[in-house]
Short mmCIF file of C-alpha atoms and ligand atoms in Angstrom, two decimals:
data_model
loop_
_atom_site.label_atom_id
_atom_site.label_comp_id
_atom_site.label_asym_id
_atom_site.label_seq_id
_atom_site.Cartn_x
_atom_site.Cartn_y
_atom_site.Cartn_z
CA MET V 24 106.36 104.35 19.69
CA ALA V 25 108.28 101.42 21.06
CA THR V 26 110.67 100.96 18.16
CA ASN V 27 114.38 101.36 18.55
CA ARG V 28 114.31 102.14 22.25
CA GLY V 29 117.09 99.68 22.99
CA THR V 30 117.07 96.35 24.83
CA TRP V 31 119.38 94.53 27.20
CA ALA V 32 121.84 92.21 25.49
CA SER V 33 120.98 89.44 27.95
CA ARG V 34 119.13 88.61 31.13
CA LEU V 35 122.37 89.07 33.04
CA GLY V 36 122.62 92.58 31.63
CA PHE V 37 119.23 93.41 33.09
CA ILE V 38 120.05 91.84 36.45
CA LEU V 39 123.33 93.72 36.77
CA ALA V 40 121.81 97.03 35.74
CA ALA V 41 118.78 96.64 38.03
CA ALA V 42 120.95 95.45 40.90
CA GLY V 43 123.15 98.45 40.15
CA SER V 44 120.15 100.71 40.60
CA ALA V 45 119.15 99.00 43.82
CA ILE V 46 122.62 98.81 45.33
CA GLY V 47 123.72 102.28 46.32
CA LEU V 48 124.20 104.64 49.21
CA GLY V 49 121.10 103.04 50.67
CA ASN V 50 122.98 99.78 51.19
CA ILE V 51 126.36 100.99 52.28
CA TRP V 52 125.48 103.98 54.35
CA ARG V 53 121.79 103.94 55.25
CA PHE V 54 121.23 100.23 55.93
CA PRO V 55 124.01 99.69 58.50
CA TYR V 56 122.99 102.80 60.35
CA ALA V 57 119.29 101.92 60.34
CA THR V 58 120.07 98.42 61.56
CA GLY V 59 122.19 99.74 64.37
CA LYS V 60 119.61 102.25 65.48
CA SER V 61 116.66 99.90 65.45
CA GLY V 62 117.87 96.94 67.38
CA GLY V 63 120.16 94.90 65.16
CA GLY V 64 119.02 91.34 64.56
CA LEU V 65 115.32 91.89 64.99
CA PHE V 66 115.38 94.78 62.56
CA PHE V 67 117.31 92.59 60.19
CA VAL V 68 114.63 89.88 60.25
CA VAL V 69 111.83 92.40 59.82
CA TYR V 70 113.73 94.00 56.95
CA LEU V 71 114.04 90.61 55.23
CA LEU V 72 110.31 90.10 55.61
CA CYS V 73 109.62 93.54 54.13
CA VAL V 74 111.80 92.76 51.12
CA LEU V 75 110.20 89.37 50.61
CA LEU V 76 106.54 90.17 51.27
CA VAL V 77 106.25 93.79 50.12
CA GLY V 78 109.27 94.94 48.12
CA LEU V 79 109.76 91.95 45.85
CA PRO V 80 106.09 91.72 44.78
CA ILE V 81 106.07 95.44 43.94
CA MET V 82 109.32 95.06 42.04
CA MET V 83 107.76 92.26 39.98
CA ALA V 84 104.77 94.52 39.28
CA GLU V 85 107.03 97.32 38.04
CA VAL V 86 109.06 95.02 35.82
CA LEU V 87 105.85 93.51 34.49
CA LEU V 88 104.36 96.89 33.57
CA GLY V 89 107.60 97.86 31.85
CA ARG V 90 108.12 94.63 29.94
CA MET V 91 104.49 94.54 28.90
CA THR V 92 104.35 98.08 27.48
CA GLN V 93 108.02 98.38 26.44
CA SER V 94 107.73 101.99 27.62
CA SER V 95 108.90 104.34 30.33
CA PRO V 96 106.39 105.19 33.11
CA VAL V 97 104.29 107.98 31.57
CA VAL V 98 103.76 106.21 28.26
CA ALA V 99 103.28 102.88 30.04
CA PHE V 100 100.30 104.18 32.02
CA ARG V 101 98.99 106.01 28.98
CA THR V 102 99.06 102.76 27.00
CA LEU V 103 97.31 100.80 29.71
CA THR V 104 94.51 103.23 30.53
CA ARG V 105 91.91 105.45 28.91
CA ARG V 106 92.77 108.88 27.60
CA ARG V 107 93.36 111.43 30.35
CA SER V 108 93.26 108.76 33.00
CA PRO V 109 94.60 109.99 36.35
CA TRP V 110 96.95 106.97 36.37
CA ILE V 111 99.10 108.83 33.83
CA LEU V 112 99.96 111.23 36.65
CA LEU V 113 101.56 108.28 38.42
CA GLY V 114 104.03 108.09 35.54
CA TRP V 115 104.75 111.80 35.86
CA MET V 116 105.21 111.48 39.58
CA GLY V 117 107.89 108.87 38.87
CA VAL V 118 109.73 111.27 36.59
CA LEU V 119 109.50 114.04 39.18
CA THR V 120 110.66 111.73 41.98
CA GLY V 121 113.63 110.62 39.89
CA PHE V 122 114.52 114.24 39.21
CA LEU V 123 114.29 115.20 42.89
CA ILE V 124 116.16 112.20 44.29
CA LEU V 125 118.94 112.55 41.76
CA SER V 126 119.37 116.25 42.59
CA TYR V 127 120.55 115.51 46.13
CA TYR V 128 121.80 111.94 45.73
CA SER V 129 124.44 113.29 43.39
CA VAL V 130 125.56 115.69 46.13
CA VAL V 131 126.22 112.84 48.57
CA ALA V 132 127.78 110.80 45.78
CA GLY V 133 130.05 113.78 45.19
CA TRP V 134 131.22 113.60 48.82
CA THR V 135 132.46 110.07 48.16
CA ILE V 136 134.68 111.43 45.37
CA HIS V 137 135.99 114.10 47.72
CA TYR V 138 136.81 111.40 50.28
CA LEU V 139 138.40 109.26 47.60
CA VAL V 140 140.69 112.15 46.77
CA LEU V 141 141.52 112.57 50.47
CA ALA V 142 142.22 108.83 50.75
CA VAL V 143 144.51 108.87 47.71
CA ARG V 144 146.38 111.89 49.09
CA ASP V 145 146.81 109.93 52.32
CA VAL V 146 145.27 112.72 54.34
CA PHE V 147 143.72 110.37 56.93
CA ALA V 148 147.00 108.77 58.01
CA ALA V 149 148.65 112.10 58.58
CA SER V 150 145.80 113.55 60.66
CA SER V 151 144.64 113.31 64.24
CA VAL V 152 141.24 111.90 65.12
CA GLU V 153 139.93 115.39 65.72
CA SER V 154 141.10 116.75 62.42
CA ILE V 155 139.65 113.77 60.50
CA ARG V 156 136.31 114.51 62.14
CA GLY V 157 136.75 118.12 61.16
CA LEU V 158 137.22 117.17 57.49
CA PHE V 159 133.52 116.47 57.15
CA ASP V 160 132.54 119.78 58.71
CA ALA V 161 135.06 121.50 56.50
CA LEU V 162 133.50 119.89 53.44
CA MET V 163 130.04 120.90 54.62
CA SER V 164 131.01 124.53 54.74
CA ASP V 165 132.87 124.50 51.43
CA PRO V 166 130.38 125.53 48.72
CA VAL V 167 132.88 125.26 45.89
CA ALA V 168 133.81 121.64 46.67
CA ASN V 169 130.18 120.64 47.18
CA VAL V 170 128.92 122.16 43.96
CA GLY V 171 132.03 121.07 42.07
CA TYR V 172 131.77 117.40 43.04
CA HIS V 173 128.03 117.46 42.47
CA ALA V 174 128.73 118.76 38.95
CA LEU V 175 131.36 116.08 38.42
CA PHE V 176 129.03 113.30 39.48
CA MET V 177 126.18 114.55 37.33
CA GLY V 178 128.65 114.75 34.45
CA LEU V 179 129.67 111.10 34.93
CA THR V 180 126.04 110.04 35.15
CA VAL V 181 125.03 111.88 31.99
CA ALA V 182 128.09 110.55 30.15
CA VAL V 183 127.03 106.96 30.82
CA VAL V 184 123.35 107.47 30.08
CA ILE V 185 124.05 109.24 26.78
CA GLY V 186 125.58 105.95 25.61
CA GLY V 187 122.13 104.36 25.70
CA VAL V 188 120.86 101.09 27.08
CA GLN V 189 123.43 98.58 25.87
CA ALA V 190 126.48 100.69 25.11
CA GLY V 191 126.03 102.93 28.16
CA ILE V 192 124.06 101.50 31.08
CA GLU V 193 124.57 97.79 30.50
CA ARG V 194 128.23 98.10 29.56
CA TRP V 195 129.08 100.10 32.66
CA SER V 196 126.98 97.93 34.95
CA ARG V 197 128.86 94.88 33.69
CA VAL V 198 132.13 96.47 34.76
CA LEU V 199 131.13 98.31 37.92
CA MET V 200 128.93 95.69 39.61
CA PRO V 201 131.34 92.72 39.61
CA THR V 202 134.18 95.03 40.67
CA LEU V 203 132.07 96.38 43.49
CA PHE V 204 131.24 92.88 44.62
CA LEU V 205 134.86 91.74 44.62
CA MET V 206 136.03 94.81 46.50
CA LEU V 207 133.34 94.41 49.12
CA ALA V 208 134.03 90.69 49.48
CA ALA V 209 137.73 91.45 50.00
CA LEU V 210 136.89 94.01 52.67
CA VAL V 211 134.59 91.53 54.45
CA VAL V 212 137.35 88.92 54.50
CA TYR V 213 139.75 91.48 55.95
CA CYS V 214 137.20 92.47 58.59
CA VAL V 215 136.68 88.89 59.76
CA PHE V 216 140.16 89.12 61.26
CA LEU V 217 139.54 92.39 63.08
CA ARG V 218 139.11 92.46 66.83
CA GLY V 219 135.68 94.04 66.55
CA PHE V 220 134.20 91.44 64.21
CA GLY V 221 132.55 89.43 66.99
CA ASP V 222 130.99 92.52 68.55
CA ALA V 223 129.87 93.67 65.15
CA THR V 224 128.12 90.41 64.27
CA ARG V 225 126.43 90.39 67.65
CA PHE V 226 125.37 93.97 67.07
CA VAL V 227 123.94 93.27 63.63
CA PHE V 228 122.48 89.79 64.10
CA ALA V 229 121.56 89.40 67.75
CA PRO V 230 118.05 90.60 68.54
CA HIS V 231 118.27 93.65 70.82
CA THR V 232 114.63 93.67 71.73
CA ASP V 233 114.77 96.83 73.82
CA ASP V 234 115.87 99.01 70.88
CA PHE V 235 113.21 97.53 68.66
CA LYS V 236 110.11 99.70 68.62
CA PRO V 237 107.01 99.32 66.48
CA SER V 238 108.29 102.27 64.48
CA SER V 239 111.29 100.16 63.55
CA VAL V 240 108.95 98.09 61.40
CA LEU V 241 108.07 101.22 59.52
CA SER V 242 111.65 102.25 59.05
CA ALA V 243 112.44 98.74 57.79
CA LEU V 244 109.67 99.09 55.24
CA GLY V 245 110.81 102.53 54.11
CA GLN V 246 114.35 101.27 53.86
CA SER V 247 113.30 98.31 51.72
CA PHE V 248 111.53 100.60 49.22
CA TYR V 249 114.43 102.94 49.00
CA SER V 250 116.99 100.21 48.76
CA LEU V 251 115.15 98.30 46.04
CA SER V 252 114.59 101.53 44.03
CA LEU V 253 110.83 101.04 44.10
CA GLY V 254 107.95 103.44 43.65
CA MET V 255 109.29 105.79 41.00
CA GLY V 256 109.47 103.71 37.86
CA ALA V 257 113.18 102.84 37.84
CA MET V 258 112.42 99.13 37.76
CA LEU V 259 109.57 99.77 35.33
CA THR V 260 111.93 101.58 32.97
CA TYR V 261 114.61 98.88 33.23
CA GLY V 262 111.88 96.26 32.73
CA SER V 263 110.87 98.02 29.52
CA TYR V 264 114.17 97.01 27.93
CA LEU V 265 113.52 93.31 28.61
CA SER V 266 112.38 91.00 25.88
CA ARG V 267 109.15 89.15 26.50
CA ASP V 268 110.89 85.83 26.83
CA THR V 269 112.87 86.90 29.89
CA GLY V 270 110.98 85.80 32.97
CA ILE V 271 109.93 88.34 35.57
CA PRO V 272 109.85 86.51 38.93
CA ARG V 273 113.29 84.96 38.78
CA SER V 274 115.10 88.06 37.47
CA SER V 275 113.43 90.24 40.11
CA ALA V 276 114.30 87.77 42.84
CA TRP V 277 117.94 87.93 41.77
CA VAL V 278 117.94 91.71 42.09
CA ALA V 279 116.38 91.58 45.56
CA VAL V 280 118.81 88.87 46.72
CA LEU V 281 121.86 90.76 45.46
CA ASP V 282 120.66 94.00 47.02
CA THR V 283 120.11 92.35 50.40
CA LEU V 284 123.40 90.49 50.21
CA ILE V 285 125.35 93.68 49.57
CA ALA V 286 123.57 95.50 52.42
CA THR V 287 124.48 92.65 54.76
CA MET V 288 128.07 92.59 53.59
CA ALA V 289 128.32 96.35 53.99
CA SER V 290 127.22 96.01 57.62
CA LEU V 291 129.92 93.40 58.10
CA VAL V 292 132.49 95.96 57.02
CA VAL V 293 131.19 99.17 58.52
CA PHE V 294 130.62 97.85 62.06
CA PRO V 295 133.74 95.72 62.53
CA VAL V 296 135.84 98.64 61.36
CA THR V 297 134.07 101.11 63.62
CA PHE V 298 134.04 98.84 66.67
CA SER V 299 137.60 97.65 66.33
CA PHE V 300 138.79 101.19 66.77
CA GLY V 301 136.70 101.90 69.79
CA MET V 302 134.07 104.02 68.10
CA GLU V 303 130.34 104.14 68.48
CA ALA V 304 127.94 103.22 65.70
CA GLU V 305 127.36 106.87 64.98
CA ALA V 306 124.11 107.76 63.28
CA GLY V 307 123.74 109.71 60.07
CA PRO V 308 126.30 110.61 57.44
CA GLY V 309 128.99 110.59 60.09
CA LEU V 310 129.13 106.81 60.03
CA ILE V 311 130.95 106.50 56.76
CA PHE V 312 132.40 109.98 56.46
CA ARG V 313 133.71 110.40 59.98
CA SER V 314 134.13 107.10 61.84
CA ILE V 315 135.38 104.99 58.95
CA PRO V 316 138.20 107.33 57.87
CA ILE V 317 139.36 107.52 61.49
CA ALA V 318 139.47 103.75 61.66
CA PHE V 319 141.37 103.54 58.38
CA SER V 320 143.92 106.00 59.67
CA GLN V 321 144.80 103.58 62.46
CA MET V 322 144.72 100.31 60.56
CA THR V 323 147.46 98.32 58.95
CA GLY V 324 146.89 98.61 55.25
CA GLY V 325 144.49 101.46 55.91
CA TYR V 326 145.76 103.45 52.94
CA GLY V 327 144.71 100.85 50.37
CA LEU V 328 141.57 99.90 52.24
CA GLY V 329 140.43 103.49 52.40
CA ILE V 330 140.82 103.89 48.67
CA VAL V 331 138.97 100.62 47.96
CA PHE V 332 136.17 101.62 50.32
CA PHE V 333 135.49 104.98 48.71
CA VAL V 334 135.86 103.68 45.15
CA LEU V 335 133.29 101.05 46.07
CA ILE V 336 130.78 103.57 47.35
CA ALA V 337 131.30 105.80 44.35
CA PHE V 338 130.64 102.84 42.01
CA ALA V 339 127.54 101.86 43.95
CA ALA V 340 126.26 105.43 43.82
CA LEU V 341 127.00 105.81 40.10
CA THR V 342 124.96 102.78 39.03
CA SER V 343 122.07 104.23 41.07
CA THR V 344 122.32 107.75 39.67
CA ILE V 345 122.37 106.22 36.18
CA SER V 346 118.99 104.60 36.79
CA LEU V 347 117.50 107.82 38.14
CA GLN V 348 118.75 109.75 35.12
CA GLU V 349 117.44 107.02 32.79
CA VAL V 350 113.88 107.35 34.10
CA VAL V 351 113.87 111.04 33.25
CA THR V 352 115.69 110.53 29.94
CA SER V 353 113.63 107.64 28.59
CA SER V 354 110.39 109.37 29.53
CA PHE V 355 111.10 112.36 27.33
CA ILE V 356 112.45 110.19 24.53
CA ASP V 357 109.31 108.02 24.55
CA LEU V 358 106.94 110.96 24.90
CA TYR V 359 108.33 113.39 22.36
CA GLY V 360 110.82 111.41 20.32
CA TRP V 361 113.65 113.83 21.19
CA PRO V 362 117.22 112.60 20.69
CA ARG V 363 118.75 110.85 23.72
CA ARG V 364 121.77 113.10 23.73
CA THR V 365 119.77 116.31 23.91
CA VAL V 366 117.39 114.98 26.56
CA CYS V 367 120.30 113.78 28.69
CA LEU V 368 122.25 117.02 28.50
CA VAL V 369 119.26 119.28 29.13
CA SER V 370 117.71 117.24 31.94
CA GLY V 371 121.12 116.54 33.50
CA ALA V 372 121.84 120.27 33.55
CA ALA V 373 118.43 121.02 35.06
CA ILE V 374 118.94 118.40 37.78
CA PHE V 375 122.37 119.80 38.50
CA LEU V 376 120.95 123.30 38.91
CA PHE V 377 118.12 122.12 41.10
CA GLY V 378 120.66 120.26 43.26
CA ILE V 379 122.74 123.35 43.97
CA PRO V 380 120.69 124.43 47.03
CA SER V 381 121.14 120.89 48.37
CA ALA V 382 124.85 121.11 47.74
CA LEU V 383 124.89 124.32 49.73
CA SER V 384 122.72 122.97 52.52
CA GLY V 385 125.57 122.16 54.85
CA GLY V 386 126.84 125.71 54.74
CA SER V 387 125.18 128.88 55.81
CA VAL V 388 123.68 129.95 52.49
CA PHE V 389 120.51 127.92 51.96
CA GLY V 390 120.95 125.44 54.75
CA GLY V 391 121.37 128.01 57.44
CA SER V 392 118.38 130.13 56.60
CA MET V 393 116.02 127.27 55.81
CA LYS V 394 117.11 125.38 58.87
CA ALA V 395 116.49 128.39 61.02
CA LEU V 396 113.00 128.70 59.58
CA THR V 397 111.87 125.10 59.38
CA GLY V 398 114.38 123.00 61.30
CA LYS V 399 115.37 121.26 58.07
CA SER V 400 117.75 122.25 55.31
CA PHE V 401 116.75 122.19 51.64
CA PHE V 402 118.59 118.88 51.34
CA ASP V 403 116.64 117.42 54.27
CA TRP V 404 113.37 118.60 52.75
CA VAL V 405 113.92 117.00 49.37
CA ASP V 406 115.17 113.79 51.00
CA HIS V 407 112.26 113.62 53.41
CA LEU V 408 109.61 114.37 50.79
CA THR V 409 110.87 111.81 48.30
CA VAL V 410 111.83 108.94 50.59
CA ASN V 411 109.03 109.17 53.15
CA TRP V 412 106.21 110.21 50.87
CA MET V 413 106.74 109.97 47.14
CA LEU V 414 108.33 106.50 46.99
CA PRO V 415 105.78 104.81 49.29
CA LEU V 416 102.93 106.59 47.52
CA GLY V 417 104.27 105.49 44.15
CA GLY V 418 104.72 101.93 45.39
CA LEU V 419 101.19 101.86 46.78
CA ALA V 420 99.71 103.14 43.53
CA ILE V 421 101.71 100.70 41.42
CA ALA V 422 100.55 97.82 43.62
CA ILE V 423 96.91 98.88 43.34
CA PHE V 424 97.12 99.50 39.62
CA THR V 425 98.74 96.16 38.86
CA GLY V 426 96.74 94.24 41.44
CA PHE V 427 93.26 95.61 40.75
CA VAL V 428 93.07 97.83 37.68
CA LEU V 429 94.94 95.66 35.23
CA ASP V 430 92.75 93.05 33.60
CA GLU V 431 93.04 89.66 35.31
CA ALA V 432 93.59 87.66 32.13
CA VAL V 433 96.22 90.08 30.84
CA ARG V 434 98.02 90.23 34.20
CA LYS V 435 98.15 86.47 34.53
CA GLN V 436 99.29 85.92 31.00
CA GLU V 437 102.01 88.59 31.30
CA PHE V 438 103.29 87.18 34.57
CA ARG V 439 103.54 83.67 33.18
CA GLN V 440 105.12 84.72 29.93
CA GLY V 441 108.76 83.64 29.63
CA THR V 442 109.13 81.96 33.02
CA THR V 443 108.98 78.50 34.51
CA TRP V 444 108.00 80.11 37.80
CA GLY V 445 104.43 80.81 36.68
CA ALA V 446 103.01 79.15 39.80
CA VAL V 447 104.40 82.01 41.90
CA TYR V 448 101.49 84.04 40.52
CA GLY V 449 99.14 82.62 43.14
CA VAL V 450 101.34 83.95 45.95
CA TRP V 451 102.34 87.16 44.24
CA LEU V 452 98.85 88.48 43.61
CA PRO V 453 97.53 88.47 47.20
CA LEU V 454 100.80 89.97 48.44
CA LEU V 455 100.54 92.72 45.85
CA ARG V 456 96.88 93.35 46.44
CA TYR V 457 96.67 93.30 50.22
CA VAL V 458 99.94 92.95 52.10
CA GLY V 459 101.83 95.66 50.19
CA PRO V 460 99.12 98.34 50.30
CA ALA V 461 98.33 97.61 53.95
CA ALA V 462 101.97 97.99 54.90
CA VAL V 463 102.34 101.28 53.03
CA LEU V 464 99.14 102.69 54.53
CA LEU V 465 100.52 101.87 57.95
CA VAL V 466 103.65 103.85 57.15
CA PHE V 467 101.52 106.82 56.12
CA ALA V 468 99.41 106.59 59.22
CA GLN V 469 102.59 106.75 61.25
CA SER V 470 104.42 109.48 59.35
CA SER V 471 101.38 111.72 59.12
CA GLY V 472 100.84 111.57 62.86
CA LEU V 473 97.49 109.81 62.42
CA LEU V 474 98.51 106.94 64.65
CA ARG V 475 99.48 109.37 67.36
CA LEU V 476 96.12 111.07 67.02
CA LEU V 477 94.45 107.70 67.51
CA GLY V 478 96.39 107.28 70.67
CA ILE V 479 98.74 104.62 69.28
CA ASN V 480 102.20 105.61 70.29
CA TRP V 481 104.61 104.24 67.72
N1 LIG T 19 118.29 102.11 45.64
C1 LIG T 19 119.21 103.20 45.69
C2 LIG T 19 120.11 103.02 46.91
O1 LIG T 19 120.01 102.08 47.63
C3 LIG T 19 118.51 104.52 45.73
C4 LIG T 19 117.49 104.70 44.64
C5 LIG T 19 116.17 104.91 44.97
C6 LIG T 19 117.86 104.62 43.31
C7 LIG T 19 115.20 105.04 43.98
C8 LIG T 19 116.92 104.73 42.32
C9 LIG T 19 115.60 104.93 42.65
O2 LIG T 19 120.96 103.83 47.14
#
């Protein structure tokens, strides 16, 4: 089964690809906004703790399961359990989650291409503040642009994944990730000299205790799962292309460090830019699609900066969509032995089609009617279901499986294989067994309203 699946050319290849999966819209758009909303510095510290104590141990578990079985999620759980074990469903849930997330993630990624085109055409400079704001609303009610860019982004994703592990995913990650890092670093340096930099650092790093609610802990935890691409087998799948002499703890730690570094750097661009031009830290998609273009329109060098900014987000999004597509692709290859090309084209087309209602959510077609009925558009529903439920549930199950179901001797031996950091095992296991699951259960208690029922008002 596991022959000829492909492997990474080197440890660096794995780290860049996995960091590519982790670094995405979650870092550049979602993280700054979540930080701003939940009290800046304190949220930041809690987020770091979530990454360190919950996210990183689960990431190591995923990579371990993948490296050990050299298989994508469904086959991995099938190999490790009895026939017809319910754990195999966990693998299928990963495939489904990947499918669902990709269907709307590609829509947002498509918006970044639209904005890149606007930036190249110098539309921001020539427009008033009001009309720049209106550009986003105009995009939202333009079905052709939404579906078109969604199609384009899915096309790019499929084109990379068809190339396979080394010639597709690794090759592109090696180009896109360093470029992304350099572009972001250049933007940070530029922002240090902006008027709003001081305010921005105070906003991000100073503890604003009054905005920090207990529920902020939960949003920090959710954010860390999403940002590290955990709970749906992306890290498991990427781990399955590792050779057994590449260590798990150190490679995973690199991915988590890079992901957190990029999120921090993104905050140090988004907020200085917004604040320097007298704007509020607007919540939601508006932050990068409304406020930032307005700021660029008023900045010296704004033309070039705008282009760099949107290229950067598009790159970040592409390396994430690749990993989502790869989970689906490799699962069908491993299960049925179908050719990669066919699986990619068919599943990519299916994901594109399923994403169309999300692409139309901003307009009146699906969005309008569903919103009227349920208060949420189709896009909101898929986003909510996957991020608030499926990822945490997947993460919880992976932690329990690796922490309790997997045989102790096997687990220990696998963890220690190929690394000089074997002693980390003694810290990793209790975190995986108790801290991770407890944290996720707390999130569920909150999002299901159970805490409120118990009279705890988070
Ligand atoms: N981690 C990605 C981001 O930050 C999103 C993602 C989630 C990608 C789950 C793959 C799997 O944007």
